[in-house]
């Protein structure tokens, strides 16, 4: 898109001067000089003219789709709806996964296992059905395995088999695997996602490191570097990372020419096609200890990926053994580690599966044949990194499988835009949201997001195929096989068709994205509405009716049906979350304060005379504690570690936030200790403060 950006600026400046283009990604003296001696004519060079046409084609088409489909959907659904060629397929993928999870029903299939007397096993397979599945590991150990729908089918086959089999194939080979490819932005975001960073956060950190001169250009979709790079200086920079220095010190200078000759990482031809090189450390070394913790993390990930290409290969011995009995074949795979090589830098763990040496034609004895089984597992919700990975390779979401031929050209969005679009879907449009499940943040659709998907799911704007079809047209424009006017004519035709589909679709439902009427207000006759952050009466402005409440209690959101029950006078017991704590809590709606409040213990309580240090309301008191009846959660326990807190210390705490020194408290270990009780950081209770020694 750099071509487009510059040409738009020159056009806005009304430039009439000839434009010459320097075209090279190689920064060696020889190649720089060659590029300067062969400057391209920006207005006449066919490659540059077509590149600009394709850039305009993408820009205009994105605008046509986004503006027109958004307006059509808005008019049809009765609320503002934002659609886009990248945004809407991402929303559709997340919503579709949510339906898969909600409708998931586990199913079990059955295989047949041969238990050999030599102490290993083989599984029934079909060598003609050897297409790998998405579940296959890198060795394709599960490729071609035969599974039956019922256990009886597997048992019926076992009754046909002999307890002796003949070895049809025995293959043992030493396999060397070299370090993975260098990072592009997407793969760096995926790696960072595994350690808890969002894609937008990762991009911001990489941008910061780039602006300081420590790493190469961030928004890259290239995995190669130039043979002209100063590898020695880059390795020296990477050695500022303490964890990487021992590996770098072990690298012999003779390795560098070998790396330069390896097309997996160093490819000048591929680099020439790309806009920027892979993400790597530059020759400028950072003060590692001066970086923020997140900058250290990202710099280490990028530097480690780079250093790994100079390390020895991972070497394993892999075995494939195939036996046959009565026309049925059984497969056994095994592998043993010879040298961990580069994998040590990634902390990779290995489990050896040893298979005894055999020869083809040998007879093996089978102790018994058994039935194995596997049960499908529920699909998982997407993390930020998962969504970036899907955008990089969305092939399995295609309806038209022919578009798989686009290979790596089939992507959703660009490295520069994806993270901001995902962020906009969450923070801006509110079509998606983040939820924490077992300390992992997942992305799920909101109610509005699901409604929009339900209305649009059968249209092209929701489909990955749209991007694939565009990419075919754009490639044709870049190659001079299709003109820009021809492409735009086709895009207009498709937009017209989409608008007509939306206009005439009688199944689309109206959406109220901001509010939902729950019931009539018993005091003023208005509507009790469920808004984004609170429940409120529609007459709160005109008549000052305050019926309603905030939706959040600590970190728990009260649902519409739960509020209705509370509003109607019921007491509810719900799971309340605050930080990492979860507990059962009785709740009630207070019509005087217009709040949802905790119902405290049934022991008699009375006004304490103290004020809540968090929310300022009057505190209650019973025999065990002094507490706030509002949702702020403040509690002062009168007994701590077996020691009763004196009235004098309680008064002192509520006066200045600290008791006097309390002695002889008993720890869980039985040891006695002395401490002050002070107001904790979030003002919900007390913390210990020990005497200075």
XYZ file of C-alpha atoms in Angstrom:
693
model
C 0.000 0.000 0.000
C 3.045 2.302 0.126
C 2.650 2.860 -3.614
C -0.922 4.103 -3.070
C -0.080 6.343 -0.102
C 2.698 8.169 -1.947
C 0.640 8.613 -5.114
C -2.313 10.030 -3.137
C 0.023 12.565 -1.501
C 1.590 13.535 -4.856
C -1.878 13.901 -6.375
C -3.032 16.117 -3.485
C 0.070 18.268 -4.031
C -0.857 18.528 -7.751
C 2.620 17.277 -8.629
C 3.500 17.685 -12.316
C 7.131 16.621 -12.086
C 8.227 13.214 -13.381
C 8.445 10.562 -10.632
C 11.297 8.064 -10.590
C 11.099 5.050 -8.329
C 13.925 3.385 -6.420
C 12.900 -0.286 -6.160
C 14.939 -2.586 -3.948
C 14.747 -4.320 -0.593
C 18.440 -5.195 -0.645
C 20.643 -2.694 1.186
C 24.058 -3.990 0.042
C 26.165 -1.350 -1.724
C 26.058 -3.255 -4.996
C 22.265 -3.586 -5.062
C 21.656 -0.015 -3.867
C 23.855 1.310 -6.691
C 22.142 -0.988 -9.202
C 18.697 0.296 -8.126
C 19.808 3.935 -8.405
C 21.230 3.324 -11.871
C 17.945 1.698 -12.939
C 15.267 3.974 -11.498
C 11.783 3.041 -12.668
C 9.388 5.443 -14.370
C 6.471 5.546 -11.923
C 3.924 6.566 -14.575
C 4.966 4.136 -17.292
C 6.581 1.073 -15.789
C 3.904 -1.645 -16.315
C 4.602 -3.323 -12.983
C 4.217 -0.069 -11.017
C 1.190 1.090 -13.010
C -0.587 -2.209 -12.386
C 0.450 -2.217 -8.719
C -1.114 1.229 -8.291
C -4.281 0.108 -10.098
C -4.624 -2.890 -7.767
C -4.109 -0.611 -4.748
C -6.857 1.722 -5.944
C -9.050 -1.301 -6.652
C -8.711 -2.555 -3.077
C -9.232 0.903 -1.570
C -12.291 1.749 -3.656
C -13.839 -1.694 -3.196
C -13.357 -1.689 0.575
C -15.075 1.701 0.686
C -17.933 0.626 -1.596
C -18.630 -2.497 0.424
C -18.233 -0.859 3.824
C -20.291 2.269 3.198
C -23.089 0.717 1.146
C -23.577 -2.535 3.065
C -23.360 -0.723 6.416
C -26.088 1.711 5.356
C -28.304 -0.994 3.887
C -27.954 -3.145 7.033
C -28.567 -0.107 9.254
C -31.810 0.752 7.485
C -32.984 -2.868 7.520
C -32.099 -3.634 11.151
C -33.187 -0.329 12.684
C -29.876 0.440 14.397
C -26.416 1.516 13.305
C -24.618 -1.515 11.837
C -20.967 -1.398 10.762
C -19.982 -3.860 8.026
C -16.744 -4.391 6.170
C -14.897 -6.814 3.925
C -12.559 -7.759 6.835
C -14.633 -6.867 9.900
C -17.760 -8.855 9.047
C -16.062 -12.192 8.152
C -14.105 -11.997 11.446
C -17.377 -11.413 13.328
C -18.975 -14.297 11.399
C -16.145 -16.704 12.264
C -16.454 -15.926 15.997
C -20.276 -16.183 15.955
C -20.215 -19.432 13.995
C -17.815 -20.922 16.562
C -20.189 -19.852 19.353
C -23.042 -21.745 17.667
C -20.772 -24.787 17.264
C -20.021 -24.695 20.998
C -23.664 -24.205 22.007
C -24.872 -27.012 19.732
C -21.986 -29.405 20.362
C -22.921 -33.028 20.998
C -19.952 -35.370 21.597
C -19.658 -38.457 19.407
C -17.433 -41.505 19.789
C -15.853 -43.674 17.110
C -13.915 -46.921 17.461
C -10.669 -48.333 16.122
C -8.783 -51.606 16.409
C -5.430 -51.924 18.199
C -2.965 -54.821 17.807
C -1.022 -55.537 21.025
C 2.218 -57.197 19.863
C 4.150 -59.622 22.053
C 7.263 -57.443 21.452
C 5.692 -54.761 23.663
C 4.391 -52.176 21.197
C 1.089 -51.601 19.411
C -0.256 -50.926 15.946
C -3.565 -49.427 14.820
C -5.803 -50.447 11.927
C -5.370 -48.100 8.961
C -5.910 -47.778 5.235
C -2.806 -46.814 3.264
C -5.004 -45.684 0.370
C -6.712 -43.138 2.572
C -3.580 -41.203 3.407
C -4.775 -37.613 3.168
C -3.700 -35.852 6.391
C -6.432 -34.272 8.492
C -6.259 -31.043 10.484
C -5.838 -33.122 13.648
C -2.727 -34.848 12.335
C 0.568 -34.054 13.999
C 3.644 -33.163 11.992
C 4.531 -36.851 11.573
C 1.004 -37.656 10.386
C 0.847 -40.462 12.947
C -2.947 -40.496 12.661
C -3.013 -40.372 8.856
C -5.242 -43.021 7.301
C -6.446 -44.559 10.585
C -9.736 -46.447 10.282
C -12.570 -45.606 12.687
C -15.960 -47.308 13.011
C -19.217 -45.694 14.043
C -20.046 -48.494 16.507
C -18.037 -50.659 18.873
C -19.704 -53.770 17.472
C -18.238 -53.121 14.012
C -14.748 -53.050 15.528
C -15.439 -56.255 17.501
C -16.772 -57.978 14.377
C -13.523 -57.218 12.556
C -11.415 -58.493 15.475
C -13.163 -61.890 15.217
C -11.868 -62.212 11.636
C -8.188 -61.577 12.487
C -5.309 -64.033 13.103
C -2.926 -63.658 16.023
C 0.035 -63.651 13.674
C 0.834 -60.799 11.262
C 3.493 -60.268 8.619
C 5.653 -57.138 8.492
C 4.906 -55.493 5.168
C 7.030 -52.387 5.719
C 9.744 -51.358 8.164
C 11.341 -47.961 7.680
C 13.825 -46.357 10.052
C 15.331 -43.031 9.092
C 17.277 -40.197 10.624
C 15.349 -36.945 10.196
C 16.861 -33.479 10.557
C 14.597 -30.488 11.150
C 15.969 -26.958 11.086
C 14.716 -23.925 13.001
C 11.314 -22.489 12.022
C 10.870 -19.520 9.723
C 11.563 -16.008 10.962
C 8.692 -13.949 12.331
C 6.361 -11.820 10.291
C 3.992 -9.604 12.266
C 1.186 -12.186 12.358
C 3.390 -15.047 13.614
C 4.940 -12.720 16.216
C 1.437 -11.782 17.397
C 0.482 -15.463 17.600
C 3.615 -16.249 19.656
C 2.989 -13.255 21.935
C -0.638 -14.324 22.329
C 0.546 -17.578 23.896
C 2.144 -15.561 26.702
C -0.900 -13.376 27.263
C -0.467 -10.318 25.016
C -3.232 -9.152 22.673
C -2.495 -8.569 18.994
C -2.913 -4.790 19.277
C -0.711 -4.660 22.373
C 1.953 -6.726 20.594
C 1.907 -4.405 17.584
C 2.277 -1.352 19.836
C 5.297 -2.888 21.594
C 6.938 -3.944 18.312
C 6.317 -0.431 16.944
C 7.974 1.038 20.043
C 11.036 -1.226 19.654
C 11.208 -0.338 15.941
C 11.078 3.399 16.625
C 13.977 2.968 19.053
C 15.919 1.243 16.278
C 16.145 -2.191 17.907
C 14.120 -4.284 15.445
C 13.149 -4.141 11.779
C 9.907 -2.709 10.328
C 6.847 -4.059 12.234
C 3.978 -4.280 9.725
C 5.499 -6.984 7.595
C 4.044 -10.132 6.072
C 7.451 -11.417 4.915
C 9.411 -14.222 6.597
C 12.741 -13.706 4.769
C 15.800 -11.499 5.183
C 18.433 -10.312 2.743
C 21.765 -12.042 2.235
C 23.299 -8.575 2.531
C 22.384 -8.183 6.224
C 25.172 -7.925 8.790
C 24.363 -11.176 10.613
C 27.319 -10.887 12.974
C 26.202 -7.461 14.239
C 22.590 -8.661 14.600
C 23.704 -11.651 16.682
C 25.813 -9.344 18.826
C 22.725 -7.195 19.475
C 20.663 -10.263 20.376
C 23.301 -11.307 22.922
C 22.055 -8.492 25.191
C 19.315 -10.973 26.186
C 20.907 -12.960 29.050
C 18.954 -16.142 28.227
C 20.199 -16.106 24.614
C 23.867 -15.223 25.185
C 25.077 -18.811 25.871
C 23.554 -19.961 22.571
C 25.064 -17.050 20.638
C 28.488 -17.681 22.204
C 28.328 -21.265 20.885
C 27.757 -20.160 17.247
C 30.813 -20.587 15.028
C 31.396 -17.901 12.385
C 31.446 -20.613 9.712
C 27.693 -21.093 10.243
C 26.818 -17.655 8.833
C 27.585 -18.508 5.144
C 25.483 -21.677 5.513
C 22.529 -19.676 6.856
C 22.886 -17.170 4.004
C 22.607 -20.058 1.543
C 19.406 -21.429 3.159
C 16.320 -20.258 1.245
C 14.075 -21.053 4.210
C 15.332 -17.893 5.936
C 17.412 -15.891 3.424
C 15.746 -15.355 0.075
C 16.557 -12.265 -1.956
C 14.080 -13.171 -4.709
C 11.156 -13.487 -2.242
C 12.274 -10.325 -0.484
C 12.171 -8.439 -3.766
C 8.459 -9.300 -4.092
C 7.677 -8.253 -0.519
C 7.470 -4.780 0.908
C 9.587 -5.428 3.993
C 11.823 -8.107 5.482
C 11.078 -10.480 8.368
C 11.029 -9.209 11.963
C 14.599 -9.443 13.254
C 16.890 -7.581 15.653
C 18.918 -4.778 14.063
C 22.603 -4.084 14.597
C 21.606 -1.568 17.294
C 21.566 -3.331 20.652
C 19.160 -2.145 23.367
C 20.024 -1.703 27.016
C 18.037 -4.818 27.855
C 17.553 -3.964 31.525
C 16.308 -0.517 30.520
C 13.402 -1.980 28.527
C 9.957 -2.429 30.061
C 8.964 -5.992 30.979
C 6.741 -6.312 27.914
C 9.427 -4.869 25.632
C 11.876 -7.418 27.070
C 9.395 -10.198 26.350
C 8.773 -9.181 22.714
C 12.438 -8.421 21.967
C 13.383 -11.821 23.393
C 10.783 -13.627 21.251
C 12.017 -11.935 18.049
C 15.706 -12.317 18.896
C 15.252 -15.985 19.874
C 13.541 -16.768 16.553
C 16.511 -15.158 14.774
C 19.236 -16.829 16.844
C 17.633 -20.263 16.328
C 18.445 -20.259 12.589
C 22.180 -20.381 13.428
C 21.832 -23.408 15.723
C 22.188 -27.085 14.752
C 19.176 -29.043 13.510
C 16.887 -31.144 15.681
C 17.769 -34.759 14.868
C 15.398 -37.653 15.510
C 15.184 -41.246 14.410
C 11.692 -41.975 13.072
C 10.278 -45.447 12.536
C 7.287 -46.610 10.497
C 6.209 -50.239 10.788
C 3.253 -51.681 8.839
C 1.888 -55.162 9.376
C -0.787 -57.104 7.517
C -3.155 -59.924 8.326
C -6.013 -61.182 6.169
C -5.893 -58.028 4.053
C -6.069 -55.670 7.034
C -3.124 -53.387 7.810
C -1.845 -51.987 11.101
C 0.465 -48.995 11.469
C 2.987 -48.215 14.203
C 5.041 -45.015 14.388
C 7.871 -44.217 16.763
C 10.620 -41.660 17.214
C 13.650 -41.227 19.417
C 15.691 -38.112 20.048
C 19.278 -38.076 18.794
C 20.136 -34.367 19.223
C 17.743 -31.609 20.405
C 19.691 -29.046 18.354
C 17.970 -25.662 18.018
C 14.905 -26.866 19.966
C 16.782 -26.324 23.249
C 16.457 -22.549 22.806
C 12.645 -22.969 22.776
C 12.628 -25.327 25.783
C 10.977 -28.106 23.762
C 10.196 -31.333 25.642
C 10.434 -34.761 23.981
C 8.977 -38.175 24.767
C 10.675 -41.075 23.008
C 8.555 -43.858 21.520
C 10.928 -46.713 20.752
C 10.096 -49.463 18.272
C 12.354 -52.569 18.149
C 14.256 -53.139 14.898
C 12.562 -55.564 12.482
C 12.751 -56.675 8.871
C 10.134 -56.815 6.163
C 8.687 -60.306 5.813
C 9.088 -61.158 9.513
C 6.186 -62.727 11.386
C 4.975 -61.018 14.559
C 2.767 -62.527 17.246
C -0.184 -60.550 18.558
C -1.113 -60.960 22.215
C -4.597 -59.635 21.563
C -6.624 -57.213 19.501
C -8.464 -54.506 21.424
C -10.988 -51.823 20.629
C -9.767 -48.226 20.955
C -12.023 -45.193 20.972
C -11.902 -41.458 20.554
C -14.567 -38.927 21.451
C -14.909 -35.552 19.809
C -14.203 -32.564 22.018
C -16.093 -29.303 22.117
C -14.600 -26.586 19.879
C -12.712 -23.907 21.787
C -13.406 -20.212 21.772
C -10.857 -18.043 20.015
C -8.093 -16.177 21.778
C -6.651 -13.047 20.226
C -3.757 -15.104 18.828
C -6.168 -17.724 17.441
C -8.050 -15.046 15.492
C -4.820 -13.684 14.001
C -3.892 -17.241 12.973
C -7.324 -17.700 11.324
C -6.883 -14.421 9.427
C -3.503 -15.676 8.203
C -4.890 -19.009 6.987
C -8.711 -18.968 6.684
C -8.838 -21.779 4.110
C -11.002 -24.148 6.171
C -13.752 -21.503 6.349
C -14.140 -21.364 2.546
C -17.372 -22.464 0.887
C -15.707 -22.612 -2.530
C -12.786 -25.002 -1.952
C -11.395 -24.029 -5.354
C -10.145 -20.823 -3.724
C -7.707 -22.887 -1.637
C -5.432 -22.679 -4.689
C -4.700 -19.080 -3.651
C -2.469 -20.568 -0.939
C -0.744 -17.927 1.168
C -2.394 -15.124 -0.797
C -5.724 -15.998 0.844
C -5.726 -13.940 4.038
C -8.256 -11.787 5.877
C -6.992 -8.224 6.228
C -3.355 -7.158 6.459
C -0.773 -7.282 9.258
C -1.189 -3.513 9.630
C -4.974 -3.563 10.088
C -6.081 -6.848 11.705
C -5.359 -6.063 15.334
C -7.033 -2.645 15.102
C -10.121 -4.181 13.438
C -10.414 -6.841 16.165
C -9.998 -4.088 18.773
C -12.695 -2.008 17.043
C -15.100 -4.963 16.992
C -14.607 -5.255 20.759
C -14.202 -1.694 22.036
C -15.869 0.332 19.296
C -18.743 -1.625 17.768
C -19.323 -3.837 20.849
C -20.012 -6.814 18.552
C -17.398 -8.922 20.353
C -16.154 -8.990 23.936
C -13.365 -10.559 25.951
C -14.174 -13.101 28.656
C -11.713 -14.737 31.014
C -11.937 -18.516 31.292
C -9.366 -20.322 33.453
C -6.964 -17.350 33.294
C -7.153 -17.276 29.472
C -8.905 -14.409 27.700
C -11.248 -15.540 24.946
C -13.173 -13.502 22.392
C -16.924 -14.156 22.189
C -19.813 -12.407 20.424
C -22.115 -10.017 22.229
C -25.875 -10.320 21.883
C -25.845 -7.576 19.237
C -22.982 -9.240 17.377
C -24.919 -12.506 17.229
C -28.043 -10.717 15.993
C -26.116 -9.032 13.177
C -24.531 -12.356 12.218
C -27.921 -14.093 12.230
C -29.240 -11.444 9.856
C -26.269 -11.475 7.468
C -24.870 -15.028 7.740
C -26.138 -16.181 4.330
C -24.730 -13.158 2.468
C -21.320 -12.840 0.799
C -20.234 -10.064 3.189
C -19.928 -12.717 5.945
C -17.907 -15.169 3.887
C -14.158 -15.701 3.644
C -14.762 -16.472 -0.047
C -15.257 -12.739 -0.657
C -11.624 -12.019 0.225
C -10.499 -14.919 -1.970
C -12.484 -13.705 -4.958
C -11.110 -10.194 -4.488
C -7.571 -11.537 -4.294
C -8.037 -13.309 -7.615
C -9.241 -10.076 -9.212
C -6.477 -7.985 -7.631
C -3.840 -10.467 -8.784
C -5.268 -10.221 -12.301
C -5.015 -6.406 -12.089
C -1.414 -6.609 -10.827
C -0.555 -8.924 -13.723
C -2.259 -6.689 -16.307
C -4.891 -9.344 -17.101
C -7.788 -7.228 -15.758
C -8.161 -3.434 -15.917
C -9.141 -1.323 -12.912
C -12.422 -0.174 -14.573
C -13.330 -3.812 -15.273
C -12.699 -4.774 -11.664
C -14.701 -1.828 -10.310
C -17.601 -2.630 -12.632
C -17.701 -6.159 -11.208
C -17.521 -4.842 -7.629
C -20.408 -2.413 -8.249
C -22.465 -5.284 -9.607
C -21.805 -7.358 -6.488
C -22.575 -4.468 -4.129
C -25.881 -3.837 -5.947
C -26.739 -7.515 -5.551
C -25.922 -7.479 -1.840
C -28.025 -4.376 -1.223
C -30.946 -5.985 -3.028
C -30.544 -9.167 -0.938
C -30.626 -7.138 2.279
C -33.552 -5.031 1.092
C -35.764 -7.993 0.127
C -34.799 -10.360 2.962
C -37.923 -10.853 5.059
C -36.122 -12.949 7.706
C -33.959 -10.093 9.023
C -35.010 -8.901 12.466
C -34.823 -5.436 13.973
C -32.039 -4.891 16.487
C -32.009 -2.630 19.505
C -28.327 -2.529 20.319
C -28.539 -0.106 23.216
C -31.619 -0.899 25.272
C -34.280 -3.497 25.956
C -37.600 -2.967 27.762
C -37.924 -5.406 30.689
C -41.214 -4.348 32.318
C -43.375 -1.397 33.303
C -42.247 0.805 36.174
C -44.636 0.256 39.130
C -44.180 3.841 40.385
C -44.478 6.066 37.317
C -45.739 3.835 34.489
C -42.569 4.261 32.432
C -40.477 1.416 30.987
C -37.781 -0.334 33.026
C -34.963 -0.636 30.472
C -31.831 -2.774 30.300
C -29.108 -0.438 29.033
C -25.415 -1.028 28.435
C -24.282 -0.371 32.002
C -27.447 -0.132 34.070
C -31.136 -0.856 34.449
C -33.144 2.386 34.470
C -36.609 3.892 34.141
C -37.464 5.656 30.884
C -38.900 8.528 32.965
C -35.689 9.210 34.878
C -35.263 12.553 33.045
C -38.866 13.733 32.750
C -40.169 12.598 36.147
C -36.940 11.911 38.026
C -37.853 8.248 38.600
C -34.779 6.514 40.046
C -35.948 2.895 39.789
C -33.133 0.741 38.461
C -29.592 -0.255 39.427
C -26.069 -0.657 38.080
C -25.487 -3.963 36.295
C -22.088 -4.612 37.857
C -21.769 -6.117 41.336
C -18.022 -6.351 42.002
C -16.874 -8.098 38.771
C -20.204 -9.869 38.162
C -22.810 -8.618 35.665
C -26.463 -9.027 36.663
C -28.522 -10.499 33.812
C -31.889 -9.119 32.711
C -33.951 -11.998 34.145
C -32.021 -11.852 37.429
C -32.719 -8.127 37.810
C -36.431 -8.651 37.102
C -36.659 -11.184 39.907
C -34.770 -8.897 42.300
C -36.863 -5.890 41.232
C -40.008 -7.888 41.991
C -38.844 -8.503 45.558
C -37.150 -11.906 45.305
C -33.867 -12.707 47.037
C -31.307 -14.379 44.743
C -28.157 -16.337 45.507
C -25.563 -15.724 42.765
C -21.870 -16.443 42.261
C -20.057 -13.134 42.799
C -16.554 -12.523 41.424
C -14.004 -9.983 42.580
C -10.438 -10.136 41.277
C -9.506 -13.826 41.618
C -12.105 -14.613 44.324
C -15.543 -16.173 43.761
C -18.215 -16.780 46.355
C -21.957 -17.400 46.755
C -23.839 -14.316 47.830
C -27.474 -13.550 48.698
C -28.700 -10.406 46.899
C -31.747 -8.157 47.207
C -33.019 -4.976 45.532
C -33.294 -1.978 47.861
C -36.140 0.257 46.615
C -35.017 3.137 48.843
C -31.415 3.290 47.696
C -32.155 1.933 44.178
C -29.271 -0.510 44.468
C -28.728 -4.241 44.386
C -27.287 -5.056 47.808
C -25.700 -7.966 49.623
C -27.874 -9.721 52.185
C -25.531 -10.158 55.108
C -25.531 -12.931 57.715
C -28.726 -13.593 59.638
C -27.161 -12.621 62.952
C -28.698 -9.367 64.307
C -27.035 -6.246 62.968
C -27.205 -2.568 63.847
C -25.718 0.758 62.841
C -22.033 0.752 63.732
C -21.474 4.493 63.839
C -18.639 4.132 61.319
C -18.459 5.260 57.680
C -17.387 2.968 54.815
C -13.848 3.999 53.736
C -14.653 2.921 50.161
C -18.112 4.286 49.292
C -18.868 6.625 52.220
C -22.123 4.953 53.296
C -23.001 4.092 56.909
C -21.648 0.730 58.028
C -23.615 -2.037 59.773
C -22.260 -4.210 62.566
C -22.992 -7.683 63.925
C -21.176 -9.918 66.374
C -18.540 -10.973 63.832
C -17.879 -8.014 61.591
C -18.459 -4.410 60.555
C -19.646 -4.314 56.952
C -21.087 -2.274 54.092
C -24.540 -3.228 52.801
C -23.823 -1.783 49.379
C -21.967 -3.600 46.618
C -18.507 -2.175 47.378
C -17.767 -5.230 49.538
C -16.008 -3.561 52.509
C -15.757 -5.832 55.584
C -13.812 -5.443 58.840
C -13.586 -8.735 60.756
C -13.560 -8.417 64.532
C -11.511 -11.586 64.994
C -8.258 -12.059 63.056
C -6.050 -15.153 63.338
C -7.701 -16.164 66.607
C -7.320 -12.718 68.230
C -10.286 -10.465 69.087
C -9.714 -6.872 67.955
C -10.370 -4.390 70.754
C -12.886 -1.536 70.481
C -9.988 0.887 70.915
C -8.168 -0.598 67.894
C -11.366 -0.609 65.824
C -11.920 3.095 66.558
C -8.289 3.810 65.708
C -8.649 1.931 62.380
C -11.715 3.921 61.294
C -10.033 7.166 62.395
C -6.674 6.850 60.643
C -6.725 3.604 58.609
C -4.578 1.569 61.019
C -4.942 -0.187 64.354
C -2.326 -0.124 67.034
C 0.125 -3.030 67.266
C -1.844 -6.244 67.783
C 0.191 -8.978 69.471
C 0.084 -12.768 69.595
C -1.886 -13.494 66.438
C -1.635 -17.148 65.471
C -0.516 -18.133 61.957
C -1.654 -21.371 60.274
C 1.698 -22.914 61.179
C 0.936 -22.239 64.857
C 3.600 -19.543 65.102
C 2.648 -16.315 66.950
C 3.238 -12.926 65.344
C 2.582 -9.204 65.869
C 1.122 -6.845 63.260
C -0.857 -3.681 62.555
C -4.142 -3.960 60.645
C -4.305 -1.369 57.866
C -6.796 -0.563 55.093
C -5.899 -2.647 52.022
C -5.228 -1.150 48.584
C -8.706 -1.714 47.116
C -10.386 -0.508 50.354
C -12.464 -3.658 50.804
C -10.917 -4.803 54.075
C -7.667 -5.052 56.012
C -4.075 -6.104 55.366
C -1.185 -6.852 57.697
C 1.584 -4.285 58.198
C 4.548 -5.597 60.150
C 6.892 -3.616 62.395
C 10.067 -2.292 60.791
C 13.052 -4.218 62.055
